[in-house]
Amino acid sequence: MTKHFLLWAEWLAIFVALPVLISLAGQRWLVFGALWVFALVGAWWLWRAHAVSVRAEWNSRGFLSEAKTIVWRFLGVACVLSLVTWLLVPEKFLQFPQQRPQLWGMVMLAYPLLSVWPQEVLFRSVFFRRYAALFVSDRAMMVASGLAFGFVHIIFHNWVAVVLSCLAGVLWANTYARTRSLAAVWVEHSLYGCFIFTVGLGSYFFTGANGIR
């Protein structure tokens, strides 16, 4: 009972209280530092408590078995997001690569390594094992992981980032539940994230909303 209570307290502190405090403080850079701290501590915990090796968690075979599904699903979503962006915020459509191509290129290279990797370690690799006692079914775990991932995006102070991140978080949690492959969710998250920045929605995930509220 005590262990279960403490686990709930830990979950609420990390995935609810901390994002709220960072959002209120208006210091978005803090979430990046916290993300890396929790990801590294979580990776150490996986190795220490579960003897999870990097190779086993990366699981290239799991990724290869899901690669075709990941690519086709991404292409479908990318078409929809492109159309929605062009219709609703045409001034943002492909704005980033057109106006700041060098910075866009740097983001395409750095984002998967510096942002996606720690996010997937924390919200998938660690989350699925650390909080298995709280969310006992695969469906509950996928929803909890996705919603926790989405809620963190309140730091950007716009509903677009939160809603899209919740949906994406559930999608990637589903991929991880099926494959148990960090490689699969890292590639999938990188594809969607880089596309978001490219198509013109990146401002909602970096500088906040400028048009949609």
Coordinates of C-alpha atoms in Angstrom, one line a residue:
M1 CA 0.0 0.0 0.0
T2 CA 2.7 2.4 1.0
K3 CA 4.8 1.6 -2.1
H4 CA 1.8 2.0 -4.4
F5 CA 1.0 5.4 -2.8
L6 CA 4.6 6.6 -3.2
L7 CA 4.6 5.5 -6.8
W8 CA 1.5 7.6 -7.4
A9 CA 3.1 10.5 -5.6
E10 CA 6.2 10.2 -7.8
W11 CA 4.1 10.0 -11.0
L12 CA 2.1 13.1 -10.0
A13 CA 5.2 15.0 -9.1
I14 CA 7.1 14.3 -12.3
F15 CA 4.3 14.3 -14.9
V16 CA 1.8 16.8 -13.4
A17 CA 3.2 19.1 -10.7
L18 CA 6.6 19.7 -12.4
P19 CA 5.2 20.7 -15.8
V20 CA 2.7 23.0 -14.1
L21 CA 5.4 24.7 -12.1
I22 CA 7.6 25.2 -15.1
S23 CA 4.7 26.6 -17.1
L24 CA 3.9 29.1 -14.3
A25 CA 7.5 30.0 -14.0
G26 CA 7.7 30.7 -17.8
Q27 CA 11.1 29.1 -18.0
R28 CA 10.7 26.6 -20.8
W29 CA 14.4 25.7 -20.8
L30 CA 13.9 24.0 -17.4
V31 CA 11.8 21.3 -19.0
F32 CA 14.7 20.4 -21.3
G33 CA 17.1 20.1 -18.4
A34 CA 14.6 18.1 -16.3
L35 CA 13.9 15.8 -19.3
W36 CA 17.6 14.9 -19.6
V37 CA 18.0 14.4 -15.9
F38 CA 15.0 12.1 -15.6
A39 CA 16.0 10.2 -18.8
L40 CA 19.5 9.5 -17.6
V41 CA 18.4 8.6 -14.1
G42 CA 15.7 6.4 -15.7
A43 CA 18.2 4.7 -18.0
W44 CA 20.4 4.0 -15.1
W45 CA 17.3 2.6 -13.2
L46 CA 16.4 0.3 -16.1
W47 CA 19.9 -1.1 -16.1
R48 CA 20.1 -1.4 -12.3
A49 CA 16.7 -2.7 -11.5
H50 CA 15.7 -4.6 -14.6
A51 CA 19.1 -5.4 -16.2
V52 CA 17.9 -3.9 -19.4
S53 CA 20.8 -3.5 -21.9
V54 CA 21.0 -0.8 -24.5
R55 CA 21.0 -3.3 -27.3
A56 CA 17.9 -5.1 -26.0
E57 CA 16.0 -1.9 -25.4
W58 CA 16.9 -0.5 -28.8
N59 CA 15.6 -3.7 -30.4
S60 CA 16.4 -3.2 -34.1
R61 CA 14.3 -6.3 -35.0
G62 CA 11.3 -4.8 -33.4
F63 CA 11.7 -1.6 -35.4
L64 CA 12.2 -3.5 -38.7
S65 CA 9.1 -5.5 -38.2
E66 CA 7.1 -2.3 -37.8
A67 CA 9.0 -0.1 -40.2
K68 CA 6.5 -0.4 -43.1
T69 CA 3.6 0.5 -40.9
I70 CA 5.4 3.5 -39.4
V71 CA 6.3 4.9 -42.8
W72 CA 2.9 4.5 -44.4
R73 CA 1.1 5.9 -41.3
F74 CA 3.4 8.8 -41.2
L75 CA 2.9 9.6 -44.9
G76 CA -0.9 9.6 -44.4
V77 CA -0.7 11.9 -41.3
A78 CA 1.8 14.2 -43.1
C79 CA -0.7 14.7 -45.9
V80 CA -3.5 15.6 -43.5
L81 CA -1.3 18.0 -41.5
S82 CA 0.0 19.6 -44.6
L83 CA -3.5 20.3 -45.8
V84 CA -4.7 21.5 -42.4
T85 CA -1.7 23.9 -42.1
W86 CA -2.2 25.2 -45.6
L87 CA -5.9 25.9 -45.0
L88 CA -5.8 27.2 -41.5
V89 CA -2.5 29.0 -41.2
P90 CA -1.2 29.5 -44.8
E91 CA 1.2 32.1 -43.7
K92 CA 3.1 29.5 -41.7
F93 CA 3.1 26.8 -44.4
L94 CA 6.8 25.7 -45.0
Q95 CA 7.8 29.1 -43.5
F96 CA 10.7 27.7 -41.4
P97 CA 12.8 26.0 -44.2
Q98 CA 12.1 28.8 -46.6
Q99 CA 13.0 31.7 -44.4
R100 CA 15.7 30.1 -42.2
P101 CA 17.1 27.1 -44.1
Q102 CA 20.3 26.9 -42.1
L103 CA 18.6 26.9 -38.8
W104 CA 16.0 24.4 -40.1
G105 CA 18.8 22.1 -41.2
M106 CA 20.4 22.3 -37.7
V107 CA 17.1 21.5 -36.1
M108 CA 16.6 18.5 -38.4
L109 CA 19.9 17.1 -37.2
A110 CA 19.8 18.0 -33.5
Y111 CA 16.1 17.4 -32.7
P112 CA 16.2 13.6 -32.9
L113 CA 19.3 13.3 -30.8
L114 CA 18.9 16.0 -28.2
S115 CA 15.1 16.0 -27.8
V116 CA 13.5 12.8 -29.1
W117 CA 15.9 10.4 -27.5
P118 CA 15.4 11.5 -23.9
Q119 CA 11.7 11.9 -24.4
E120 CA 11.3 8.3 -25.6
V121 CA 13.5 6.9 -22.9
L122 CA 11.4 8.6 -20.2
F123 CA 7.9 8.3 -21.6
R124 CA 8.2 4.9 -23.1
S125 CA 11.2 2.8 -21.9
V126 CA 11.0 4.0 -18.2
F127 CA 7.3 4.8 -18.1
F128 CA 6.2 1.3 -19.2
R129 CA 8.3 -0.4 -16.6
R130 CA 8.3 2.0 -13.7
Y131 CA 4.6 2.6 -13.6
A132 CA 3.4 -0.9 -14.6
A133 CA 1.8 -1.4 -11.2
L134 CA -0.3 1.8 -11.7
F135 CA -1.6 1.1 -15.2
V136 CA -2.0 -2.7 -15.4
S137 CA -3.4 -3.1 -18.9
D138 CA -1.7 -2.3 -22.1
R139 CA -4.5 0.1 -23.1
A140 CA -4.3 1.9 -19.8
M141 CA -0.5 2.2 -20.1
M142 CA -0.7 3.6 -23.6
V143 CA -3.3 6.2 -22.7
A144 CA -1.4 7.2 -19.5
S145 CA 1.9 7.5 -21.4
G146 CA 0.3 9.5 -24.2
L147 CA -1.6 11.9 -21.9
A148 CA 1.4 12.4 -19.6
F149 CA 3.5 13.2 -22.7
G150 CA 0.9 15.6 -24.0
F151 CA 0.4 17.4 -20.7
V152 CA 4.0 18.3 -20.4
H153 CA 3.5 20.5 -23.5
I154 CA 1.4 23.0 -21.4
I155 CA 4.7 24.8 -21.0
F156 CA 4.1 26.2 -24.5
H157 CA 0.8 27.8 -23.4
N158 CA -1.3 26.8 -26.4
W159 CA -3.8 24.0 -26.9
V160 CA -2.4 23.0 -30.3
A161 CA 0.8 21.6 -28.8
V162 CA -1.1 19.8 -26.0
V163 CA -3.7 18.2 -28.2
L164 CA -1.3 17.1 -31.0
S165 CA 1.2 15.8 -28.4
C166 CA -1.5 13.8 -26.6
L167 CA -2.6 12.1 -29.9
A168 CA 1.0 11.5 -30.9
G169 CA 1.9 10.2 -27.5
V170 CA -0.8 7.6 -27.6
L171 CA 0.3 6.6 -31.1
W172 CA 3.9 6.2 -30.1
A173 CA 3.0 4.4 -26.9
N174 CA 1.0 1.9 -29.0
T175 CA 4.0 1.4 -31.2
Y176 CA 6.2 0.7 -28.2
A177 CA 3.6 -1.6 -26.6
R178 CA 3.6 -3.7 -29.8
T179 CA 7.4 -3.7 -30.5
R180 CA 9.1 -2.9 -27.2
S181 CA 11.6 -1.2 -29.4
L182 CA 13.1 2.2 -28.5
A183 CA 14.4 2.4 -32.1
A184 CA 10.9 2.2 -33.5
V185 CA 9.5 5.0 -31.4
W186 CA 12.6 7.1 -31.8
V187 CA 12.4 6.9 -35.6
E188 CA 8.6 7.5 -35.5
H189 CA 8.8 10.4 -33.1
S190 CA 11.7 11.9 -35.1
L191 CA 9.7 11.7 -38.4
Y192 CA 6.7 13.5 -36.9
G193 CA 8.6 16.0 -35.0
C194 CA 10.8 17.1 -37.9
F195 CA 7.8 17.3 -40.1
I196 CA 6.0 19.5 -37.6
F197 CA 8.8 21.9 -37.7
T198 CA 9.0 21.7 -41.5
V199 CA 5.4 22.1 -42.4
G200 CA 4.9 25.2 -40.3
L201 CA 3.6 24.1 -36.9
G202 CA 6.9 24.3 -35.1
S203 CA 6.1 27.6 -33.5
Y204 CA 3.5 26.0 -31.3
F205 CA 6.1 23.6 -29.9
F206 CA 8.9 26.1 -29.5
T207 CA 7.9 29.8 -29.2
G208 CA 4.2 29.3 -28.5
A209 CA 1.1 30.0 -30.5
N210 CA 0.9 33.1 -32.7
G211 CA -2.5 32.5 -34.3
I212 CA -4.5 29.5 -33.1
R213 CA -5.9 29.7 -29.6

